[in-house]
Amino acid sequence: MATGRNHRPATSRSRGIPDATVARLPLYLRALTALSERSVPTVSSEELASAAGVNSAKLRKDFSYLGSYGTRGVGYDVEYLVYQISRELGLTQDWPVVIVGIGNLGAALANYGGFASRGFRVAALIDADPAMAGKPVAGIAVQHSDELERVIEENGVSIGVIATPAASAQPVADRLVAAGVTSILNFAPTVLSVPEGVDVRKVDLSIELQILAFHEQRKSGELPDDGRAVPGTDIGEDAGGGVTGSPVAPPAASVTKRTASAAPAATDRRGDEPGNDGDLPAVMPA
Amino acid sequence: MATGRNHRPATSRSRGIPDATVARLPLYLRALTALSERSVPTVSSEELASAAGVNSAKLRKDFSYLGSYGTRGVGYDVEYLVYQISRELGLTQDWPVVIVGIGNLGAALANYGGFASRGFRVAALIDADPAMAGKPVAGIAVQHSDELERVIEENGVSIGVIATPAASAQPVADRLVAAGVTSILNFAPTVLSVPEGVDVRKVDLSIELQILAFHEQRKSGELPDDGRAVPGTDIGEDAGGGVTGSPVAPPAASVTKRTASAAPAATDRRGDEPGNDGDLPAVMPA
DNA sequence: CTATCTTTGTGCACGCGTTCACAAAGACAT
DNA sequence: ATGTCTTTGTGAACGCGTGCACAAAGATAG
């Protein structure tokens, strides 16, 4: 998963569709599209729910926000539902998208086929590196950052994708917004601050992995002891660690007055320059 | 956001840390790491919260689940908190990870630096294409799928990343699980079914973009009319559609008996082979 | 030692989301 | 036309997450 929403004061749902439901509509749409391709005429809420990996009651309630599109005793008409959900999501219109930061990730995104098939169209690829300019990626010539504003205006772009290093993300976001973009998908590991009315969604692999690690640790049963409860046996693992040697050593629990010089964290980082840690998007451009 | 959680019966939090809190810990950790590198000794909940992009009350409540690590009137000791959160997330130990599917995305992931600096280590890159075998990606030689089980066993891998096309995702997941993997990060646009006790997290760019499109549509105020209210003027847009011509035509609302031959969806898909629509991960491998 | 000031930790209330369970609606058979 | 059977749509209860607001805790000055 990408990671949660961002900003936007909870009272966001314009007409009444809950955010949680909106987030599931693409899931339903995907499942329905698959059924459509297999020429299945109708599905029950039960079948569709299991295909989408959700609870059938939840699915029915979700659909109830869109209207009564089902037929009792039969189920839902696949084609009709595909259309209704597409329309509700705004996928029946063309969405020109600009991708900023054509590194490894940006290139991967540009190549993504699911883009076009869902109403999205890559209007331009932008990179700050002059050496990239003109290079074709996914059949589209990369343009220099200078062209950003012009491209946005000419194509009426309202959705931008940021795949730059963290340091560039905020400036890029500012320029996108200034040029008229009102929705941003951010792959850089930074908190973007944007004016009211601009939507930001964040995707961060690093966070997803850390969440997995948390649950993994719990499963192995061996959650490290409380850190303060057993002051004598704490460091055991960390001290000897070679490759396993972990980034952080346990500082003293007592707080008052401890200057940075005493900070053990400075000794970690196996070879990365400090400051470069989260500097690149989860999926890093070259 | 990558997309929500998956499976796992809500009563998951082992000792008492809410899932929502766990999902935010990496955010705090990133902000704290940045402070640590700037040698800032302490932060208030207010400062840290704004750096992480959350509410300060929420942050304090989150930390309260970990214990009382703050000092009233002063704030939190940065180094100590970095350690505590790292430990809680399980980042003080080494997590060997295997990446399956070395396309565009898989390669981008392998290159990601934030991996290693957080306790994750790429143990192996696996691809089904024999031509890939031996090729170095990010300094690691790609291995053929046949090696999957051996690699997992030898390295004690418990976390797997799937970056294959959708069709391969489930078989790969099955093999991962059978070999001992208990946490999976899935980039393929499919619902994976896994046995109890295996965690799956999903990242799907396509879904994120669709959610953005929804809000974007709402902002433009022009939400298309109700779709059933105007039965006469329905097809208008779709029939003539060129590039903008949308994937779905509005089928009749009446349900009963409509065979697949009448299904308009077969006429869409601008050039994609049917079935290839969501076939690749959000960020597609070559 | 006392007073003041800052900041944490948390009790409480509210709202959103999920789930259950069932009545209503329609299909289908007789 | 009537009855049965399937499946939807939703009212209601519950639980989690969020945010407010404040008391308790400690630092700091006098």
XYZ file of C-alpha atoms (C1' of nucleotides) in Angstrom:
632
model
C 0.000 0.000 0.000
C 0.885 3.328 -0.506
C 0.512 5.214 2.563
C -2.627 6.766 3.869
C -4.118 10.059 2.929
C -2.735 13.444 3.561
C -4.181 16.727 4.684
C -7.826 17.274 3.811
C -10.105 17.919 6.760
C -12.069 14.684 7.079
C -15.217 16.401 5.925
C -13.952 15.889 2.439
C -16.491 13.661 0.830
C -18.337 16.000 -1.371
C -21.684 14.405 -1.777
C -21.659 11.534 0.655
C -19.351 8.763 -0.516
C -17.077 7.863 2.413
C -13.358 7.987 1.759
C -13.020 4.356 2.745
C -15.504 3.422 0.069
C -13.778 5.517 -2.585
C -10.541 3.740 -1.792
C -12.200 0.396 -2.489
C -13.948 1.313 -5.706
C -10.804 0.721 -7.789
C -10.595 -2.772 -6.302
C -14.124 -3.536 -7.334
C -13.495 -2.049 -10.728
C -10.511 -4.276 -11.300
C -12.417 -7.386 -10.315
C -15.346 -6.375 -12.473
C -13.110 -5.686 -15.447
C -11.707 -9.165 -15.151
C -15.210 -10.605 -15.077
C -16.186 -8.477 -18.026
C -13.319 -9.840 -20.060
C -14.492 -13.320 -19.281
C -17.926 -12.215 -20.487
C -19.604 -12.936 -17.197
C -22.957 -11.137 -17.302
C -23.769 -10.854 -13.596
C -22.189 -11.380 -10.201
C -23.525 -11.705 -6.708
C -22.142 -9.520 -3.971
C -20.652 -12.642 -2.457
C -18.693 -13.617 -5.549
C -17.507 -10.128 -6.313
C -16.522 -9.520 -2.722
C -14.304 -12.562 -2.594
C -12.759 -11.608 -5.932
C -11.944 -8.187 -4.574
C -10.807 -9.550 -1.228
C -13.398 -7.857 0.933
C -16.451 -8.646 2.989
C -19.725 -8.976 1.071
C -21.667 -6.800 3.490
C -19.085 -4.100 3.106
C -19.304 -4.324 -0.639
C -23.074 -4.011 -0.627
C -22.912 -1.012 1.646
C -20.278 0.548 -0.573
C -22.464 0.097 -3.624
C -25.433 1.479 -1.774
C -23.679 4.834 -1.682
C -23.609 4.837 -5.465
C -27.240 3.892 -5.809
C -29.301 0.753 -6.185
C -27.579 -0.911 -9.062
C -28.265 -4.517 -8.162
C -31.169 -6.841 -8.734
C -32.371 -8.829 -5.760
C -32.254 -12.505 -6.270
C -29.799 -12.082 -9.149
C -26.879 -9.840 -8.356
C -25.182 -7.023 -10.219
C -24.915 -6.519 -13.951
C -21.190 -6.510 -14.608
C -21.073 -4.091 -17.522
C -23.432 -1.670 -15.943
C -21.492 -1.654 -12.715
C -18.187 -1.165 -14.510
C -19.656 1.884 -16.127
C -21.139 3.302 -12.956
C -17.955 2.914 -10.941
C -15.820 4.284 -13.743
C -18.034 7.289 -13.984
C -18.041 7.809 -10.249
C -14.267 7.660 -10.135
C -14.022 10.078 -13.020
C -12.421 7.497 -15.281
C -14.740 8.206 -18.162
C -12.762 11.299 -18.923
C -9.198 11.902 -19.990
C -6.662 12.751 -17.278
C -3.398 14.138 -18.569
C -0.622 13.398 -16.085
C 2.869 14.774 -15.789
C 5.667 12.733 -14.233
C 8.519 14.665 -12.654
C 11.799 12.890 -11.971
C 12.671 10.305 -14.586
C 14.958 8.049 -12.636
C 14.506 4.349 -12.238
C 11.081 4.822 -10.796
C 9.899 7.561 -13.095
C 10.813 5.439 -16.083
C 8.977 2.484 -14.619
C 5.888 4.600 -14.136
C 6.083 5.961 -17.664
C 6.094 2.411 -18.949
C 3.094 1.381 -16.926
C 0.368 0.230 -19.269
C -2.436 0.380 -16.738
C -2.147 4.118 -16.992
C -3.741 4.606 -20.361
C -6.305 1.881 -20.017
C -7.874 3.682 -17.076
C -8.249 7.110 -18.583
C -4.834 8.409 -17.611
C -2.499 9.783 -20.259
C 1.140 10.677 -19.758
C 1.284 14.240 -21.033
C 4.960 14.746 -20.303
C 8.067 13.409 -18.590
C 10.131 16.022 -16.790
C 13.644 15.778 -15.402
C 16.050 18.328 -14.003
C 19.061 16.683 -15.605
C 19.828 18.398 -18.920
C 21.460 15.201 -20.111
C 18.101 13.479 -19.949
C 16.358 16.009 -22.150
C 15.310 14.546 -25.457
C 15.917 10.987 -24.417
C 12.912 8.856 -25.211
C 11.399 6.961 -22.307
C 8.395 4.786 -23.004
C 8.148 6.436 -26.377
C 7.998 9.950 -24.973
C 10.864 12.404 -25.082
C 11.949 13.603 -21.652
C 11.753 17.361 -21.236
C 13.771 19.638 -19.040
C 12.297 21.145 -15.898
C 12.122 24.521 -17.573
C 9.263 23.213 -19.665
C 7.199 22.209 -16.663
C 4.868 25.185 -16.480
C 4.352 25.351 -20.211
C 3.514 21.654 -20.463
C 1.029 21.864 -17.638
C -0.737 24.820 -19.108
C -0.841 23.563 -22.662
C -2.197 20.175 -21.700
C -4.455 21.249 -18.895
C -2.691 18.906 -16.509
C -4.265 18.709 -13.069
C -2.521 15.600 -11.755
C 1.209 15.444 -11.106
C 3.451 12.572 -10.062
C 6.599 13.334 -8.105
C 9.374 10.753 -8.361
C 12.316 12.981 -7.530
C 14.748 12.825 -4.606
C 13.317 14.126 -1.358
C 15.196 17.384 -1.516
C 13.552 18.366 -4.790
C 10.073 17.243 -3.902
C 8.816 20.361 -2.148
C 10.108 22.813 -4.765
C 8.628 20.650 -7.495
C 5.337 20.488 -5.664
C 5.311 24.248 -5.317
C 5.856 24.689 -9.024
C 3.212 22.106 -9.883
C 0.674 23.831 -7.700
C 1.567 27.260 -8.979
C 1.094 26.023 -12.513
C -2.358 24.703 -11.748
C -1.954 21.113 -10.583
C -4.422 20.248 -7.843
C -3.649 16.567 -7.211
C -0.237 15.143 -6.468
C 0.986 11.598 -6.126
C 4.194 11.762 -4.124
C 6.824 9.038 -4.161
C 9.487 11.084 -2.415
C 9.894 10.368 1.298
C 8.931 13.825 2.501
C 5.946 15.551 3.946
C 4.734 17.976 1.323
C 3.017 21.137 2.382
C 0.490 22.357 -0.109
C -2.249 24.965 -0.044
C -5.818 24.156 0.859
C -7.654 22.412 -1.909
C -4.703 20.451 -3.229
C -4.788 16.705 -2.684
C -1.634 14.797 -1.922
C -1.319 11.050 -1.791
C 1.876 9.417 -0.698
C 3.465 6.126 -1.659
C 6.423 4.994 0.381
C 7.848 1.526 0.115
C 10.122 2.032 3.050
C 7.145 2.559 5.313
C 5.379 -0.517 4.037
C 8.436 -2.645 4.691
C 8.783 -1.271 8.194
C 5.184 -2.125 8.952
C 5.810 -5.635 7.714
C 8.887 -5.873 9.887
C 6.825 -4.893 12.890
C 4.346 -7.699 12.384
C 7.108 -10.099 11.474
C 8.836 -9.368 14.747
C 5.628 -9.967 16.613
C 5.088 -13.268 14.894
C 8.501 -14.534 15.815
C 7.388 -14.016 19.366
C 10.767 -12.634 20.246
C 9.937 -9.036 20.824
C 13.029 -7.479 22.304
C 12.672 -6.818 25.980
C 11.307 -3.595 27.203
C 14.549 -1.730 26.896
C 14.295 -0.275 30.349
C 13.035 -3.217 32.338
C 16.202 -5.256 31.851
C 19.019 -2.731 31.975
C 21.681 -5.363 32.308
C 21.066 -7.620 29.317
C 20.050 -5.092 26.784
C 22.867 -4.574 24.355
C 23.668 -8.228 23.811
C 22.669 -8.462 20.167
C 23.758 -5.056 19.100
C 27.308 -4.978 20.321
C 28.680 -7.866 18.349
C 26.653 -7.340 15.230
C 28.558 -7.370 11.971
C 26.225 -7.031 9.078
C 23.431 -7.478 11.525
C 24.761 -4.689 13.658
C 21.750 -2.473 13.880
C 21.561 1.217 13.091
C 20.768 2.271 16.593
C 22.371 1.646 19.916
C 20.296 2.040 23.034
C 20.957 5.431 24.561
C 20.509 5.918 28.275
C 16.955 6.258 29.400
C 17.647 9.195 31.633
C 17.179 12.318 29.659
C 18.541 15.542 30.995
C 21.558 17.068 29.361
C 23.069 14.799 26.843
C 24.736 16.529 23.980
C 24.893 15.211 20.473
C 28.483 14.116 20.945
C 27.307 11.326 23.165
C 24.754 10.208 20.651
C 25.495 6.657 19.583
C 23.460 6.929 16.424
C 26.360 8.624 14.702
C 28.188 5.333 14.619
C 25.666 3.444 12.561
C 24.840 3.773 8.853
C 26.792 1.137 7.107
C 28.438 3.200 4.447
C 25.688 5.618 3.566
C 26.565 9.209 3.792
C 24.529 10.724 6.560
C 21.653 12.726 5.223
C 21.260 10.488 2.257
C 19.184 8.076 4.175
C 15.673 8.796 3.082
C 16.803 11.082 0.377
C 15.344 9.220 -2.503
C 11.871 7.931 -3.183
C 10.994 4.529 -1.901
C 11.652 3.339 -5.369
C 14.695 5.300 -6.209
C 15.557 6.914 -9.508
C 19.058 6.162 -10.713
C -1.166 5.435 -0.184
C -0.332 2.142 -0.996
C -3.421 0.487 -0.356
C -4.673 -0.352 3.041
C -4.053 -3.489 4.927
C -5.007 -6.940 3.903
C -6.478 -9.918 5.656
C -5.709 -10.085 9.335
C -8.734 -10.045 11.633
C -8.600 -6.581 13.198
C -7.700 -8.063 16.551
C -4.184 -8.198 15.269
C -2.309 -5.895 17.501
C -0.389 -8.264 19.589
C 0.234 -6.365 22.748
C -1.740 -3.251 22.360
C -0.215 -0.967 19.747
C -3.006 0.056 17.365
C -2.428 -0.577 13.693
C -2.934 3.079 12.943
C -0.125 3.916 15.320
C 2.209 1.325 13.843
C 1.604 2.793 10.417
C 2.742 6.178 11.677
C 5.846 5.057 13.529
C 7.944 5.012 10.349
C 6.927 8.611 9.741
C 8.103 9.644 13.156
C 11.257 7.660 12.711
C 12.103 9.431 9.491
C 11.560 12.847 11.031
C 13.595 11.874 14.069
C 16.422 10.548 11.944
C 16.579 13.864 10.146
C 16.751 15.673 13.480
C 19.386 13.283 14.704
C 21.568 14.032 11.715
C 21.293 17.701 12.490
C 22.377 16.852 16.028
C 19.214 18.182 17.581
C 19.114 16.770 21.130
C 15.403 17.092 21.950
C 12.089 17.901 20.288
C 8.694 18.824 21.554
C 5.673 16.894 20.407
C 4.565 19.999 18.575
C 7.737 20.315 16.522
C 8.018 16.646 15.749
C 4.366 16.427 14.827
C 4.602 19.170 12.281
C 7.767 17.625 10.861
C 5.940 14.337 10.454
C 2.800 15.976 9.151
C 0.473 14.889 11.916
C -1.426 16.286 14.859
C 0.572 16.742 18.048
C -2.080 15.165 20.247
C -2.096 12.137 17.990
C 1.657 11.909 18.199
C 1.660 12.028 21.971
C -1.013 9.377 22.124
C 0.944 7.229 19.722
C 4.056 7.508 21.857
C 2.083 6.738 24.957
C 1.516 3.241 23.596
C 5.259 2.726 23.551
C 5.771 4.013 27.061
C 6.556 7.276 28.734
C 9.601 8.340 26.846
C 9.180 12.098 27.125
C 10.118 14.640 29.745
C 7.462 17.129 30.683
C 8.468 20.691 30.144
C 11.242 19.585 27.804
C 10.114 17.147 25.140
C 11.564 13.937 23.766
C 15.193 12.914 23.566
C 15.805 12.402 19.870
C 18.367 9.621 20.041
C 16.502 7.690 22.657
C 13.271 7.908 20.714
C 14.960 6.805 17.509
C 16.156 3.754 19.326
C 12.836 2.961 20.929
C 10.866 3.262 17.719
C 13.448 1.291 15.785
C 13.293 -1.443 18.341
C 9.518 -1.469 18.363
C 9.398 -1.737 14.599
C 11.948 -4.516 14.639
C 14.514 -2.449 12.796
C 17.283 -3.256 15.213
C 17.656 -6.608 13.588
C 18.621 -7.720 10.133
C 15.815 -8.519 7.685
C 16.917 -10.402 4.602
C 14.506 -9.698 1.760
C 14.002 -11.420 -1.556
C 12.678 -9.546 -4.565
C 10.855 -11.590 -7.191
C 10.357 -10.161 -10.638
C 13.247 -8.009 -11.817
C 11.571 -5.808 -14.365
C 11.626 -2.075 -14.345
C 10.178 -1.956 -10.889
C 12.124 -4.800 -9.384
C 15.336 -3.177 -10.538
C 14.274 0.137 -9.058
C 13.555 -1.543 -5.751
C 16.878 -3.333 -5.750
C 18.610 0.011 -6.176
C 16.760 1.626 -3.340
C 19.230 2.816 -0.736
C 16.721 3.287 2.055
C 16.536 -0.478 2.187
C 19.845 -1.155 3.839
C 19.841 1.861 6.100
C 16.738 0.594 7.844
C 17.816 -2.904 8.600
C 16.672 -4.480 5.360
C 19.083 -6.405 3.208
C 18.456 -7.644 -0.309
C 19.300 -11.309 -0.041
C 18.462 -12.179 -3.637
C 16.892 -11.013 -6.862
C 14.780 -13.615 -8.611
C 13.392 -13.613 -12.123
C 11.671 -16.237 -14.217
C 13.413 -15.171 -17.409
C 16.498 -17.359 -17.951
C 18.052 -14.536 -19.944
C 18.133 -12.430 -16.819
C 20.033 -14.980 -14.778
C 23.504 -13.808 -13.906
C 22.883 -10.244 -14.930
C 23.966 -7.885 -12.200
C 21.316 -5.492 -10.912
C 22.311 -3.082 -8.199
C 25.448 -5.098 -7.743
C 23.641 -8.362 -7.199
C 23.437 -11.133 -9.766
C 19.869 -12.031 -10.692
C 19.035 -15.658 -10.055
C 16.555 -17.871 -11.787
C 13.270 -18.785 -10.153
C 14.526 -22.309 -9.599
C 16.796 -20.948 -6.900
C 13.946 -19.346 -4.980
C 13.432 -21.987 -2.319
C 17.133 -22.527 -1.778
C 17.825 -18.826 -1.364
C 15.022 -18.396 1.118
C 16.145 -21.284 3.209
C 19.832 -20.461 3.181
C 19.292 -16.837 4.128
C 16.405 -17.304 6.496
C 14.289 -14.924 4.457
C 10.927 -14.136 5.974
C 9.956 -11.103 3.887
C 9.300 -11.328 0.171
C 8.586 -8.622 -2.392
C 6.520 -9.517 -5.447
C 7.055 -7.336 -8.503
C 5.943 -9.779 -11.153
C 3.037 -9.557 -13.585
C -0.323 -10.270 -12.029
C -0.592 -13.730 -13.510
C 2.553 -14.905 -11.745
C 1.863 -13.262 -8.426
C -0.247 -15.978 -6.820
C 2.031 -18.867 -7.811
C 5.016 -16.900 -6.595
C 3.265 -16.112 -3.334
C 2.471 -19.787 -2.874
C 6.094 -20.723 -3.359
C 7.287 -17.981 -1.045
C 4.923 -19.104 1.681
C 5.766 -22.754 1.196
C 9.439 -21.905 1.543
C 8.889 -20.088 4.796
C 8.150 -16.473 3.967
C 5.540 -14.990 6.297
C 5.353 -11.383 5.115
C 4.749 -10.286 1.543
C 4.820 -6.886 -0.066
C 2.793 -7.191 -3.240
C 3.126 -4.826 -6.186
C 1.116 -6.961 -8.566
C -2.477 -5.854 -9.058
C -4.071 -8.981 -7.695
C -5.673 -10.167 -4.533
C -3.349 -12.737 -3.051
C -4.755 -15.521 -0.994
C -2.414 -16.722 1.684
C -2.762 -18.954 4.699
C -3.532 -17.620 8.141
C -0.558 -16.001 9.765
C 0.951 -14.598 6.594
C 0.855 -10.819 6.240
C 0.294 -9.222 2.888
C 0.610 -5.541 2.148
C -0.304 -4.177 -1.227
C 1.033 -1.234 -3.194
C -0.890 -0.247 -6.267
C -0.213 2.971 -8.122
C -3.225 2.510 -10.319
C -5.501 2.637 -7.308
C -3.852 5.744 -5.937
C -4.290 7.531 -9.215
C -7.931 6.553 -9.420
C -8.562 7.931 -5.964
C -6.915 11.174 -7.000
C -9.073 11.273 -10.107
C -12.163 10.914 -7.970
C -11.302 13.915 -5.841
C -10.150 15.844 -8.870
C -13.483 15.277 -10.520
C -15.262 16.485 -7.436
C -13.170 19.608 -7.301
C -13.988 20.507 -10.870
C -17.594 20.446 -9.780
C -18.599 18.732 -12.979
C -19.662 15.384 -11.753
C -21.337 13.596 -14.639
C -25.064 13.247 -14.295
C -26.627 10.337 -12.595
C -26.352 7.945 -15.479
C -29.819 6.571 -15.183
C -31.735 9.778 -14.894
C -31.034 10.588 -18.537
C -31.713 7.352 -20.415
C -31.952 9.029 -23.781
C -28.638 10.838 -23.925
C -26.481 8.126 -22.528
C -24.005 6.938 -25.121
C -23.235 10.320 -26.637
C -19.653 10.698 -25.446
C -18.489 7.184 -25.876
C -19.516 6.543 -29.418
C -17.370 9.206 -30.978
C -14.525 8.956 -28.501
C -11.037 9.138 -29.951
C -8.251 9.113 -27.453
C -10.619 10.359 -24.847
C -13.132 7.689 -25.693
C -13.591 6.029 -22.386
C -13.237 2.346 -21.658
C -16.834 1.833 -20.751
C -20.082 2.519 -22.468
C -23.183 2.869 -20.349
C -25.119 -0.384 -20.592
C -28.840 -0.398 -20.140
C -29.957 -0.295 -16.564
C -32.473 -3.072 -16.976
C -30.855 -6.304 -16.097
C -32.509 -9.490 -17.121
C -31.024 -11.599 -19.844
C -28.291 -9.824 -21.638
C -25.694 -12.103 -23.059
C -22.047 -11.304 -23.407
C -22.408 -10.595 -27.083
C -24.183 -7.389 -26.219
C -21.477 -6.345 -23.810
C -19.977 -3.069 -24.991
C -16.810 -3.527 -23.008
C -15.402 -5.700 -25.744
C -15.150 -2.675 -27.969
C -12.940 -0.571 -25.729
C -9.267 -1.052 -24.776
C -7.312 1.166 -27.035
C -4.786 -1.291 -28.326
C -4.220 -3.395 -25.242
C -4.861 -7.020 -25.655
C -7.818 -7.872 -23.513
C -6.696 -9.442 -20.290
C -3.533 -7.450 -20.218
C -5.169 -4.534 -18.570
C -4.090 -4.878 -14.997
C -1.689 -7.561 -15.850
C 1.399 -5.865 -14.609
C 2.254 -4.223 -11.330
C 1.362 -0.613 -10.892
C 4.955 0.078 -11.663
C 5.509 -2.320 -14.453
C 8.586 -4.390 -15.096
C 9.867 -4.216 -18.646
C 11.975 25.942 49.138
C 8.393 28.050 46.565
C 6.349 29.768 42.480
C 5.888 29.860 37.705
C 6.077 28.061 33.230
C 6.391 24.559 29.742
C 5.133 20.255 27.865
C 3.729 15.618 28.466
C 0.269 11.941 29.176
C -4.520 10.773 29.077
C -9.717 10.759 30.186
C -13.490 11.644 27.483
C -16.538 12.435 23.788
C -17.476 12.226 19.066
C -17.615 10.470 14.426
C -16.408 7.224 10.922
C -16.204 2.556 9.393
C -17.393 -2.254 9.894
C -20.352 -5.958 10.729
C -24.582 -8.295 11.801
C -28.945 -9.574 10.777
C -33.219 -9.043 8.603
C -36.978 -7.168 5.919
C -38.054 -6.021 1.212
C -37.701 -7.034 -3.600
C -37.589 -9.466 -7.361
C -36.831 -14.031 -10.106
C -38.587 -18.377 -10.998
C -41.398 -22.484 -10.705
C -45.839 -24.407 -10.422
C -51.695 -15.889 -9.476
C -49.412 -17.704 -5.695
C -45.560 -19.422 -3.199
C -40.747 -20.262 -2.607
C -36.116 -19.033 -2.901
C -32.274 -16.088 -3.639
C -29.925 -11.885 -2.983
C -29.992 -7.067 -2.253
C -30.260 -2.845 0.595
C -30.071 -0.967 5.113
C -31.154 -0.071 10.223
C -28.704 -0.553 14.231
C -25.007 -1.760 17.289
C -20.293 -1.891 18.075
C -15.432 -0.714 18.028
C -11.569 1.877 16.562
C -9.327 6.231 15.771
C -9.139 11.190 16.425
C -9.026 15.455 18.742
C -10.027 18.330 22.729
C -8.812 19.918 26.918
C -6.768 19.542 31.246
C -4.374 17.746 35.204
C 0.108 16.031 36.537
C 5.049 16.300 36.154
C 9.097 18.191 35.843
C 12.303 22.158 34.656
C 13.798 26.617 35.874
C 14.207 30.966 38.217
C 14.243 33.602 42.310
